[in-house]
mmCIF file of C-alpha atoms in Angstrom:
data_model
loop_
_atom_site.group_PDB
_atom_site.id
_atom_site.type_symbol
_atom_site.label_atom_id
_atom_site.label_comp_id
_atom_site.label_asym_id
_atom_site.label_seq_id
_atom_site.Cartn_x
_atom_site.Cartn_y
_atom_site.Cartn_z
ATOM 1 C CA MET A 1 13.470 -17.419 -9.696
ATOM 2 C CA SER A 2 10.565 -19.268 -8.448
ATOM 3 C CA ALA A 3 8.524 -21.780 -10.527
ATOM 4 C CA ALA A 4 6.896 -18.895 -12.199
ATOM 5 C CA ASN A 5 6.283 -21.151 -15.378
ATOM 6 C CA THR A 6 3.555 -23.158 -14.020
ATOM 7 C CA VAL A 7 1.468 -19.825 -13.498
ATOM 8 C CA ASN A 8 -2.234 -20.073 -14.353
ATOM 9 C CA PRO A 9 -3.575 -16.676 -13.758
ATOM 10 C CA PRO A 10 -7.177 -15.249 -12.711
ATOM 11 C CA VAL A 11 -8.599 -13.477 -15.472
ATOM 12 C CA VAL A 12 -11.289 -12.341 -13.403
ATOM 13 C CA PHE A 13 -12.384 -10.769 -9.913
ATOM 14 C CA THR A 14 -13.626 -13.881 -7.763
ATOM 15 C CA GLN A 15 -14.195 -15.040 -4.182
ATOM 16 C CA ASP A 16 -12.586 -17.929 -4.800
ATOM 17 C CA GLU A 17 -9.326 -19.264 -2.650
ATOM 18 C CA LEU A 18 -6.202 -18.452 -5.005
ATOM 19 C CA GLY A 19 -2.593 -19.308 -4.610
ATOM 20 C CA TRP A 20 0.218 -16.604 -5.268
ATOM 21 C CA VAL A 21 3.843 -17.243 -6.841
ATOM 22 C CA ALA A 22 6.589 -14.909 -6.123
ATOM 23 C CA TRP A 23 8.792 -13.301 -9.202
ATOM 24 C CA ILE A 24 12.130 -13.329 -7.137
ATOM 25 C CA ASP A 25 13.415 -15.476 -4.399
ATOM 26 C CA PRO A 26 11.689 -16.124 -0.993
ATOM 27 C CA LEU A 27 14.201 -16.910 1.521
ATOM 28 C CA PRO A 28 14.286 -20.834 2.208
ATOM 29 C CA GLU A 29 12.712 -22.061 5.014
ATOM 30 C CA ALA A 30 15.555 -23.747 6.610
ATOM 31 C CA GLU A 31 17.707 -20.441 6.498
ATOM 32 C CA LEU A 32 15.390 -18.446 8.729
ATOM 33 C CA THR A 33 16.692 -17.452 12.118
ATOM 34 C CA GLU A 34 15.133 -15.730 15.156
ATOM 35 C CA ARG A 35 15.197 -12.448 13.647
ATOM 36 C CA HIS A 36 13.319 -13.743 10.512
ATOM 37 C CA PHE A 37 10.925 -15.385 12.846
ATOM 38 C CA ALA A 38 10.333 -12.396 14.666
ATOM 39 C CA GLY A 39 9.260 -10.789 11.251
ATOM 40 C CA LEU A 40 6.957 -13.028 10.576
ATOM 41 C CA VAL A 41 4.907 -12.449 13.755
ATOM 42 C CA ASP A 42 3.200 -15.396 13.319
ATOM 43 C CA ARG A 43 5.599 -18.857 13.037
ATOM 44 C CA ALA A 44 2.935 -20.583 10.591
ATOM 45 C CA ARG A 45 4.280 -17.970 8.222
ATOM 46 C CA ALA A 46 7.146 -19.524 7.109
ATOM 47 C CA LYS A 47 4.922 -21.779 5.122
ATOM 48 C CA SER A 48 3.831 -19.029 2.695
ATOM 49 C CA GLU A 49 6.082 -18.005 -0.183
ATOM 50 C CA TYR A 50 4.710 -14.270 0.131
ATOM 51 C CA PHE A 51 6.093 -14.015 4.017
ATOM 52 C CA ARG A 52 9.108 -15.823 3.189
ATOM 53 C CA LEU A 53 9.819 -13.395 0.400
ATOM 54 C CA LEU A 54 8.748 -10.089 2.327
ATOM 55 C CA VAL A 55 10.889 -11.523 5.343
ATOM 56 C CA ARG A 56 14.105 -10.444 3.473
ATOM 57 C CA ASP A 57 13.373 -7.126 5.471
ATOM 58 C CA PRO A 58 12.201 -8.625 8.908
ATOM 59 C CA GLU A 59 11.758 -5.295 10.438
ATOM 60 C CA VAL A 60 9.676 -3.877 8.159
ATOM 61 C CA LEU A 61 7.553 -6.889 7.684
ATOM 62 C CA GLU A 62 6.888 -7.167 11.531
ATOM 63 C CA ALA A 63 5.801 -3.423 11.693
ATOM 64 C CA ARG A 64 3.390 -3.897 8.700
ATOM 65 C CA THR A 65 1.961 -7.211 9.981
ATOM 66 C CA LYS A 66 1.108 -5.453 13.479
ATOM 67 C CA THR A 67 -0.179 -2.217 11.851
ATOM 68 C CA ASP A 68 -2.639 -4.787 9.504
ATOM 69 C CA LYS A 69 -3.962 -6.431 12.636
ATOM 70 C CA ASP A 70 -4.795 -3.865 14.766
ATOM 71 C CA ILE A 71 -6.430 -1.981 11.588
ATOM 72 C CA PHE A 72 -8.633 -5.133 10.700
ATOM 73 C CA TYR A 73 -9.016 -7.120 13.818
ATOM 74 C CA ASN A 74 -9.323 -4.629 16.434
ATOM 75 C CA VAL A 75 -12.997 -4.347 16.818
ATOM 76 C CA ALA A 76 -13.533 -3.455 20.370
ATOM 77 C CA ASP A 77 -15.326 -0.127 18.894
ATOM 78 C CA GLY A 78 -15.231 1.691 15.707
ATOM 79 C CA LEU A 79 -16.341 0.089 12.029
ATOM 80 C CA PRO A 80 -17.696 -3.718 11.829
ATOM 81 C CA ARG A 81 -15.205 -6.066 10.784
ATOM 82 C CA ALA A 82 -17.265 -6.351 7.489
ATOM 83 C CA GLU A 83 -17.271 -2.740 6.514
ATOM 84 C CA ARG A 84 -13.323 -2.652 7.282
ATOM 85 C CA GLU A 85 -13.307 -5.892 4.938
ATOM 86 C CA LEU A 86 -15.290 -4.181 2.250
ATOM 87 C CA ALA A 87 -12.909 -0.978 2.000
ATOM 88 C CA ALA A 88 -10.021 -3.213 1.585
ATOM 89 C CA ALA A 89 -11.744 -5.134 -1.150
ATOM 90 C CA ALA A 90 -13.015 -1.953 -2.952
ATOM 91 C CA THR A 91 -9.499 -0.619 -2.712
ATOM 92 C CA SER A 92 -8.024 -4.053 -4.432
ATOM 93 C CA ARG A 93 -10.727 -3.873 -6.744
ATOM 94 C CA TYR A 94 -9.830 -0.420 -7.846
ATOM 95 C CA ASN A 95 -6.092 -0.909 -8.033
ATOM 96 C CA GLY A 96 -6.825 -3.876 -9.814
ATOM 97 C CA CYS A 97 -5.337 -6.515 -7.467
ATOM 98 C CA ILE A 98 -7.416 -9.587 -8.135
ATOM 99 C CA TYR A 99 -5.552 -11.789 -5.151
ATOM 100 C CA CYS A 100 -6.220 -9.200 -2.198
ATOM 101 C CA ALA A 101 -9.479 -8.573 -3.785
ATOM 102 C CA ALA A 102 -10.231 -12.220 -3.473
ATOM 103 C CA VAL A 103 -9.204 -12.585 -0.111
ATOM 104 C CA HIS A 104 -10.975 -9.597 1.455
ATOM 105 C CA ALA A 105 -13.955 -9.923 -0.525
ATOM 106 C CA ARG A 106 -14.560 -13.223 0.748
ATOM 107 C CA PHE A 107 -13.629 -11.671 4.301
ATOM 108 C CA ALA A 108 -16.350 -9.007 3.669
ATOM 109 C CA SER A 109 -19.087 -12.072 2.393
ATOM 110 C CA THR A 110 -18.239 -13.827 5.692
ATOM 111 C CA TYR A 111 -18.800 -11.296 8.372
ATOM 112 C CA SER A 112 -21.922 -8.880 6.096
ATOM 113 C CA LYS A 113 -23.747 -12.274 5.058
ATOM 114 C CA ARG A 114 -23.915 -10.166 1.762
ATOM 115 C CA ARG A 115 -22.139 -12.416 -0.355
ATOM 116 C CA ASP A 116 -24.345 -11.180 -3.727
ATOM 117 C CA ASP A 117 -23.678 -7.925 -2.838
ATOM 118 C CA VAL A 118 -19.843 -8.261 -2.369
ATOM 119 C CA GLN A 119 -20.028 -10.229 -5.577
ATOM 120 C CA ARG A 120 -21.399 -7.492 -7.512
ATOM 121 C CA LEU A 121 -18.604 -5.055 -6.550
ATOM 122 C CA LEU A 122 -16.255 -7.898 -8.211
ATOM 123 C CA ASP A 123 -18.397 -7.784 -11.361
ATOM 124 C CA GLU A 124 -19.650 -4.525 -11.488
ATOM 125 C CA GLY A 125 -16.843 -2.595 -10.087
ATOM 126 C CA ILE A 126 -16.665 0.614 -7.862
ATOM 127 C CA LYS A 127 -19.596 1.703 -9.325
ATOM 128 C CA ALA A 128 -22.086 -1.199 -8.161
ATOM 129 C CA ASP A 129 -25.055 0.175 -5.973
ATOM 130 C CA LEU A 130 -24.625 -1.650 -2.822
ATOM 131 C CA GLY A 131 -26.809 0.593 -0.724
ATOM 132 C CA GLU A 132 -26.081 4.315 0.745
ATOM 133 C CA ARG A 133 -23.755 3.266 3.587
ATOM 134 C CA TRP A 134 -21.640 0.608 1.839
ATOM 135 C CA ASN A 135 -21.824 2.875 -1.285
ATOM 136 C CA ALA A 136 -20.124 5.557 0.828
ATOM 137 C CA VAL A 137 -17.136 3.317 2.208
ATOM 138 C CA VAL A 138 -16.510 2.538 -1.619
ATOM 139 C CA LYS A 139 -16.764 5.789 -2.854
ATOM 140 C CA THR A 140 -14.235 6.786 0.119
ATOM 141 C CA SER A 141 -11.906 4.223 -0.560
ATOM 142 C CA VAL A 142 -12.042 4.906 -4.173
ATOM 143 C CA ALA A 143 -11.444 8.591 -3.531
ATOM 144 C CA LEU A 144 -8.207 7.707 -1.175
ATOM 145 C CA ALA A 145 -6.898 5.363 -3.817
ATOM 146 C CA THR A 146 -6.845 7.711 -6.678
ATOM 147 C CA THR A 147 -3.532 9.515 -7.117
ATOM 148 C CA PRO A 148 -3.396 12.270 -6.733
ATOM 149 C CA ILE A 149 -5.649 11.607 -3.652
ATOM 150 C CA ALA A 150 -9.001 12.792 -4.701
ATOM 151 C CA PHE A 151 -10.491 12.201 -0.772
ATOM 152 C CA GLY A 152 -12.110 15.521 0.466
ATOM 153 C CA LYS A 153 -14.938 17.019 2.752
ATOM 154 C CA ASP A 154 -17.945 15.562 0.523
ATOM 155 C CA ASN A 155 -16.505 12.319 1.352
ATOM 156 C CA ILE A 156 -16.559 13.242 5.271
ATOM 157 C CA GLU A 157 -20.040 14.185 4.610
ATOM 158 C CA GLU A 158 -21.298 11.173 2.804
ATOM 159 C CA LEU A 159 -20.101 8.745 5.240
ATOM 160 C CA ARG A 160 -21.447 11.044 8.241
ATOM 161 C CA SER A 161 -24.972 10.944 6.740
ATOM 162 C CA ALA A 162 -24.556 7.156 6.193
ATOM 163 C CA GLY A 163 -24.724 7.101 9.757
ATOM 164 C CA LEU A 164 -20.661 6.576 10.386
ATOM 165 C CA ASP A 165 -19.088 8.915 13.354
ATOM 166 C CA ASP A 166 -15.632 9.945 13.281
ATOM 167 C CA ALA A 167 -13.937 6.981 14.978
ATOM 168 C CA GLU A 168 -15.691 4.610 12.225
ATOM 169 C CA ILE A 169 -14.872 7.133 9.531
ATOM 170 C CA VAL A 170 -10.942 6.800 10.845
ATOM 171 C CA ASP A 171 -11.355 2.872 10.490
ATOM 172 C CA VAL A 172 -12.439 3.759 6.645
ATOM 173 C CA ILE A 173 -9.165 5.594 6.098
ATOM 174 C CA ASN A 174 -7.079 3.477 7.702
ATOM 175 C CA GLY A 175 -8.537 0.110 6.191
ATOM 176 C CA ALA A 176 -8.330 1.649 2.506
ATOM 177 C CA SER A 177 -4.982 3.267 2.975
ATOM 178 C CA PHE A 178 -3.412 -0.139 4.204
ATOM 179 C CA PHE A 179 -4.455 -1.573 1.110
ATOM 180 C CA ASN A 180 -2.961 0.892 -1.034
ATOM 181 C CA TRP A 181 0.151 -0.627 0.629
ATOM 182 C CA ALA A 182 -0.739 -4.096 0.364
ATOM 183 C CA ASN A 183 -1.845 -4.286 -2.930
ATOM 184 C CA ARG A 184 1.465 -2.942 -4.302
ATOM 185 C CA LEU A 185 3.199 -5.706 -2.706
ATOM 186 C CA MET A 186 1.034 -8.533 -3.996
ATOM 187 C CA LEU A 187 0.869 -6.929 -7.390
ATOM 188 C CA SER A 188 4.658 -6.265 -8.353
ATOM 189 C CA LEU A 189 6.387 -9.069 -6.241
ATOM 190 C CA GLY A 190 4.408 -11.973 -7.972
ATOM 191 C CA GLU A 191 1.216 -13.189 -9.197
ATOM 192 C CA PRO A 192 -1.713 -15.037 -8.518
ATOM 193 C CA THR A 193 -2.734 -18.425 -9.264
ATOM 194 C CA LYS A 194 -6.073 -20.353 -9.523
ATOM 195 C CA MET B 1 7.543 7.494 22.294
ATOM 196 C CA SER B 2 11.074 8.648 21.806
ATOM 197 C CA THR B 3 10.287 9.997 18.419
ATOM 198 C CA THR B 4 7.705 12.118 17.022
ATOM 199 C CA ASP B 5 4.957 10.524 15.334
ATOM 200 C CA ILE B 6 5.341 11.377 11.813
ATOM 201 C CA ILE B 7 1.566 11.003 10.835
ATOM 202 C CA ASP B 8 0.060 12.846 13.679
ATOM 203 C CA THR B 9 2.543 15.355 12.855
ATOM 204 C CA LEU B 10 2.023 15.852 9.051
ATOM 205 C CA ALA B 11 -1.619 15.287 9.577
ATOM 206 C CA GLY B 12 -1.956 18.205 12.463
ATOM 207 C CA ILE B 13 -3.301 15.922 14.997
ATOM 208 C CA GLU B 14 -2.987 18.029 18.396
ATOM 209 C CA PRO B 15 -2.648 16.003 21.540
ATOM 210 C CA GLY B 16 -5.494 15.787 23.630
ATOM 211 C CA SER B 17 -7.953 16.684 20.320
ATOM 212 C CA SER B 18 -10.767 14.192 19.777
ATOM 213 C CA LEU B 19 -8.885 12.472 16.764
ATOM 214 C CA ASP B 20 -5.884 12.121 19.340
ATOM 215 C CA ALA B 21 -8.559 10.225 21.167
ATOM 216 C CA ILE B 22 -9.600 8.052 18.693
ATOM 217 C CA ARG B 23 -6.014 7.175 17.123
ATOM 218 C CA ALA B 24 -5.288 5.874 21.011
ATOM 219 C CA ARG B 25 -7.713 3.212 20.758
ATOM 220 C CA ARG B 26 -5.732 1.889 17.355
ATOM 221 C CA ALA B 27 -2.634 2.215 19.853
ATOM 222 C CA GLN B 28 -0.644 -0.720 17.957
ATOM 223 C CA ALA B 29 -1.362 0.291 14.536
ATOM 224 C CA ARG B 30 -0.221 3.805 15.194
ATOM 225 C CA GLU B 31 3.091 2.663 17.026
ATOM 226 C CA ASN B 32 3.707 0.317 14.274
ATOM 227 C CA ALA B 33 3.097 2.745 11.199
ATOM 228 C CA GLN B 34 5.646 4.821 12.936
ATOM 229 C CA LYS B 35 7.802 1.786 13.317
ATOM 230 C CA SER B 36 7.313 0.616 9.594
ATOM 231 C CA TYR B 37 8.623 4.308 8.947
ATOM 232 C CA LEU B 38 11.768 4.004 11.160
ATOM 233 C CA ALA B 39 12.636 0.536 9.669
ATOM 234 C CA LEU B 40 12.391 2.152 6.461
ATOM 235 C CA PHE B 41 14.592 5.478 6.958
ATOM 236 C CA LYS B 42 16.700 4.372 10.021
ATOM 237 C CA PRO B 43 17.112 0.611 9.138
ATOM 238 C CA ILE B 44 19.502 -1.416 11.115
ATOM 239 C CA ASP B 45 21.034 -2.799 7.780
ATOM 240 C CA ALA B 46 21.088 -0.403 4.905
ATOM 241 C CA SER B 47 23.776 -2.589 2.678
ATOM 242 C CA ASP B 48 20.930 -3.141 -0.011
ATOM 243 C CA PHE B 49 19.397 0.234 -0.289
ATOM 244 C CA SER B 50 21.160 3.224 0.855
ATOM 245 C CA ILE B 51 19.653 5.987 3.136
ATOM 246 C CA ALA B 52 20.311 8.426 0.405
ATOM 247 C CA GLU B 53 18.566 6.162 -2.165
ATOM 248 C CA ARG B 54 15.761 5.721 0.317
ATOM 249 C CA ALA B 55 15.068 9.544 0.675
ATOM 250 C CA ALA B 56 15.240 10.102 -3.272
ATOM 251 C CA VAL B 57 12.856 7.600 -3.997
ATOM 252 C CA ALA B 58 10.319 8.738 -1.316
ATOM 253 C CA LEU B 59 10.684 12.277 -2.436
ATOM 254 C CA PHE B 60 10.014 11.138 -5.656
ATOM 255 C CA VAL B 61 6.890 9.244 -4.598
ATOM 256 C CA ILE B 62 5.575 11.503 -2.552
ATOM 257 C CA GLY B 63 5.966 14.630 -4.931
ATOM 258 C CA LEU B 64 3.705 12.231 -7.366
ATOM 259 C CA HIS B 65 0.886 12.561 -4.834
ATOM 260 C CA GLY B 66 0.736 16.141 -4.849
ATOM 261 C CA GLU B 67 0.557 16.488 -0.803
ATOM 262 C CA PRO B 68 2.596 19.851 -0.290
ATOM 263 C CA ASN B 69 3.138 19.254 3.496
ATOM 264 C CA VAL B 70 3.866 15.865 3.064
ATOM 265 C CA THR B 71 6.367 16.665 0.187
ATOM 266 C CA ALA B 72 8.215 19.483 2.279
ATOM 267 C CA PHE B 73 8.941 17.022 4.896
ATOM 268 C CA TYR B 74 10.532 14.169 2.500
ATOM 269 C CA ARG B 75 12.073 17.203 0.476
ATOM 270 C CA ALA B 76 13.841 18.111 3.762
ATOM 271 C CA LYS B 77 14.936 14.283 4.446
ATOM 272 C CA LEU B 78 16.610 14.171 1.107
ATOM 273 C CA ALA B 79 18.281 17.446 1.499
ATOM 274 C CA ALA B 80 19.706 16.353 4.903
ATOM 275 C CA THR B 81 20.129 12.864 3.800
ATOM 276 C CA ASP B 82 22.030 13.429 0.398
ATOM 277 C CA GLY B 83 25.764 14.506 -0.257
ATOM 278 C CA ALA B 84 25.177 14.724 -4.154
ATOM 279 C CA GLY B 85 22.731 17.244 -4.369
ATOM 280 C CA LEU B 86 19.669 15.315 -5.799
ATOM 281 C CA VAL B 87 16.640 17.038 -4.707
ATOM 282 C CA GLU B 88 16.319 19.286 -8.015
ATOM 283 C CA ALA B 89 16.734 16.290 -10.323
ATOM 284 C CA ILE B 90 13.978 14.174 -8.126
ATOM 285 C CA GLU B 91 11.761 17.531 -8.320
ATOM 286 C CA ALA B 92 12.363 17.946 -12.259
ATOM 287 C CA GLU B 93 11.234 13.980 -12.508
ATOM 288 C CA VAL B 94 8.377 14.583 -10.254
ATOM 289 C CA ALA B 95 7.351 17.500 -12.930
ATOM 290 C CA HIS B 96 8.164 15.164 -15.758
ATOM 291 C CA GLY B 97 6.252 11.898 -14.279
ATOM 292 C CA LYS B 98 3.080 13.705 -13.004
ATOM 293 C CA THR B 99 -0.345 12.085 -14.079
ATOM 294 C CA SER B 100 -3.474 10.501 -12.242
ATOM 295 C CA GLY B 101 -4.029 6.979 -11.554
ATOM 296 C CA PRO B 102 -4.376 4.232 -10.953
ATOM 297 C CA TYR B 103 -4.170 2.961 -14.809
ATOM 298 C CA GLY B 104 -3.011 -0.117 -17.022
ATOM 299 C CA ALA B 105 -3.860 -3.342 -18.272
ATOM 300 C CA PHE B 106 -5.666 -6.398 -16.764
ATOM 301 C CA PRO B 107 -4.711 -10.112 -17.560
ATOM 302 C CA ALA B 108 -6.162 -10.694 -20.869
ATOM 303 C CA GLY B 109 -9.986 -11.576 -20.651
ATOM 304 C CA PRO B 110 -13.250 -10.089 -19.339
ATOM 305 C CA LEU B 111 -11.398 -7.603 -17.746
ATOM 306 C CA SER B 112 -9.758 -6.209 -20.536
ATOM 307 C CA ILE B 113 -12.562 -3.852 -21.192
ATOM 308 C CA GLU B 114 -11.593 -2.006 -18.225
ATOM 309 C CA ASN B 115 -8.089 -1.481 -19.287
ATOM 310 C CA LYS B 116 -7.137 1.978 -19.293
ATOM 311 C CA ALA B 117 -3.776 3.326 -21.206
ATOM 312 C CA GLY B 118 -1.641 6.140 -19.461
ATOM 313 C CA LEU B 119 2.024 7.676 -19.333
ATOM 314 C CA ILE B 120 4.726 4.774 -19.064
ATOM 315 C CA TYR B 121 7.158 6.915 -17.503
ATOM 316 C CA ARG B 122 10.925 6.743 -18.102
ATOM 317 C CA VAL B 123 13.813 9.049 -16.494
ATOM 318 C CA SER B 124 14.809 11.694 -18.893
ATOM 319 C CA ALA B 125 18.067 10.935 -20.623
ATOM 320 C CA ASP B 126 19.479 13.989 -19.583
ATOM 321 C CA ARG B 127 18.907 13.139 -15.713
ATOM 322 C CA LYS B 128 20.085 9.380 -16.076
ATOM 323 C CA PRO B 129 23.876 10.117 -15.664
ATOM 324 C CA VAL B 130 23.085 12.230 -12.303
ATOM 325 C CA LEU B 131 20.684 9.867 -11.022
ATOM 326 C CA GLY B 132 22.902 6.626 -12.120
ATOM 327 C CA ALA B 133 21.554 3.141 -13.222
ATOM 328 C CA ARG B 134 20.562 2.157 -10.159
ATOM 329 C CA LEU B 135 18.408 4.894 -9.019
ATOM 330 C CA ALA B 136 16.833 5.478 -12.328
ATOM 331 C CA ALA B 137 15.710 2.006 -12.371
ATOM 332 C CA ALA B 138 14.268 2.335 -8.729
ATOM 333 C CA LEU B 139 12.132 5.625 -9.973
ATOM 334 C CA GLU B 140 10.828 3.974 -13.024
ATOM 335 C CA HIS B 141 9.816 1.200 -10.674
ATOM 336 C CA ALA B 142 8.213 3.311 -8.400
ATOM 337 C CA HIS B 143 6.388 4.749 -10.624
ATOM 338 C CA LEU B 144 4.654 1.969 -12.053
ATOM 339 C CA LEU B 145 3.769 0.854 -8.521
ATOM 340 C CA VAL B 146 2.471 4.427 -7.789
ATOM 341 C CA PHE B 147 0.503 4.876 -10.715
ATOM 342 C CA ARG B 148 -0.277 1.237 -12.507
ATOM 343 C CA PRO B 149 0.573 -1.377 -10.026
ATOM 344 C CA ARG B 150 -1.593 -3.856 -11.879
ATOM 345 C CA ASP B 151 0.765 -3.393 -15.319
ATOM 346 C CA ALA B 152 3.772 -4.779 -12.961
ATOM 347 C CA ALA B 153 5.287 -8.029 -14.398
ATOM 348 C CA SER B 154 8.160 -10.408 -13.755
ATOM 349 C CA ALA B 155 9.944 -8.209 -16.475
ATOM 350 C CA ASP B 156 10.022 -5.412 -13.925
ATOM 351 C CA MET B 157 12.312 -7.754 -11.366
ATOM 352 C CA LYS B 158 14.796 -8.478 -13.858
ATOM 353 C CA ALA B 159 15.144 -4.848 -14.988
ATOM 354 C CA LEU B 160 15.714 -4.110 -11.479
ATOM 355 C CA LEU B 161 18.203 -6.932 -10.936
ATOM 356 C CA GLY B 162 20.026 -6.137 -14.157
ATOM 357 C CA ALA B 163 20.449 -2.332 -12.847
ATOM 358 C CA GLY B 164 21.925 -3.774 -9.607
ATOM 359 C CA TRP B 165 19.389 -4.642 -7.226
ATOM 360 C CA SER B 166 19.548 -7.220 -5.155
ATOM 361 C CA ASN B 167 16.609 -9.486 -3.985
ATOM 362 C CA THR B 168 16.546 -7.838 -0.395
ATOM 363 C CA GLY B 169 17.051 -4.398 -2.017
ATOM 364 C CA ILE B 170 13.910 -5.078 -4.296
ATOM 365 C CA VAL B 171 11.862 -6.183 -1.041
ATOM 366 C CA THR B 172 12.655 -3.015 0.785
ATOM 367 C CA LEU B 173 12.185 -0.875 -2.458
ATOM 368 C CA SER B 174 8.670 -2.280 -2.700
ATOM 369 C CA GLN B 175 7.938 -1.773 0.977
ATOM 370 C CA LEU B 176 9.238 1.791 0.907
ATOM 371 C CA VAL B 177 6.871 2.749 -1.934
ATOM 372 C CA ALA B 178 4.066 0.815 -0.683
ATOM 373 C CA PHE B 179 4.395 2.129 2.740
ATOM 374 C CA LEU B 180 4.449 5.626 1.561
ATOM 375 C CA SER B 181 1.061 5.186 -0.506
ATOM 376 C CA PHE B 182 -0.253 4.210 2.620
ATOM 377 C CA GLN B 183 1.006 6.839 4.718
ATOM 378 C CA VAL B 184 0.495 9.687 2.562
ATOM 379 C CA ARG B 185 -3.376 8.620 2.547
ATOM 380 C CA VAL B 186 -3.574 8.174 6.146
ATOM 381 C CA VAL B 187 -2.212 11.676 6.527
ATOM 382 C CA SER B 188 -4.315 13.200 3.921
ATOM 383 C CA GLY B 189 -7.307 11.517 5.337
ATOM 384 C CA LEU B 190 -6.701 12.226 9.047
ATOM 385 C CA ARG B 191 -6.044 16.216 7.641
ATOM 386 C CA THR B 192 -9.145 16.433 5.901
ATOM 387 C CA LEU B 193 -11.418 14.988 8.702
ATOM 388 C CA ALA B 194 -9.475 16.964 11.506
ATOM 389 C CA ALA B 195 -10.545 20.126 9.180
ATOM 390 C CA ALA B 196 -14.467 18.750 8.673
ATOM 391 C CA SER B 197 -14.236 18.330 12.697
ATOM 392 C CA ALA B 198 -13.010 21.415 13.471
#
């Protein structure tokens, strides 16, 4: 097991930089092969305990990383990056992933320049009033994160009346859905540290 | 692409439709969501987590989400994969584990007022012999991840290791449950959008 005894867990949602420690053994850097490096996609990720744990299944990690990059970074059209990050942060806030929420709240702040609004999402939770467009994105993310899934026609109507077209709605669906993947890995394989 | 795109199929995205065109603009995401599915269900190495176990966990996870067409897809997969006739047992466990989430506890502190209690699922005692210790532990872990991921703790890793799961098997199990949580939402979201755009 990793050095999980030194953990100093954050107890509130924050935009601060957090660490993360694994509860089961990541692969040692020295044991990584070319198959593993392909799974990591970016070689620099060999320095991360999280990615050296996930790379135990390199094919799944590689496909997941590439899905993630396209959903969030391919901004040639569709939803602005800030609102994709907002969907990720709202999903993480609702599911309770303090680590993911911190990372994606920071990105949402950087790209939107609305740090105080993002902080209100973290402090007040998913009911915080962030204006019509952001409220619709947060509400959609929450409906999608609920099990059984509570997303319906009303969410689409709300997104449309807030000005989103279908391509942008697909980006909200993808961004929010993806964080139901990410949250469940970060929350269950280890824990954040301050 | 050599294999039918599962998300398109389950969401009812027709070739040439406006949603097909929108998805084509995220070609890498579409292709790699499919590759994730294939890496999980047609892995190059299933020694830490068998194909039948993967199909059983998948039917359980998707059954808990209550999306009928996705459930039918994974039921057929389990029926085709598993020699032990587990479909009935898994469906009984879905009925036994159904609830709504997310719920669970935050780390002790200011967020504790948001703690929400709910079902702590355990496999029924009479189905444990049918499922075996490994699969029973996997279902209990899957239920934790589906409904109350914020309750996950290092002790849950010890429970899986104790039931015979390897570190690598635990990573793939986690990816399977987490990936399905993504896939079923994209399918549900796109299906709803397709219906609203028709």
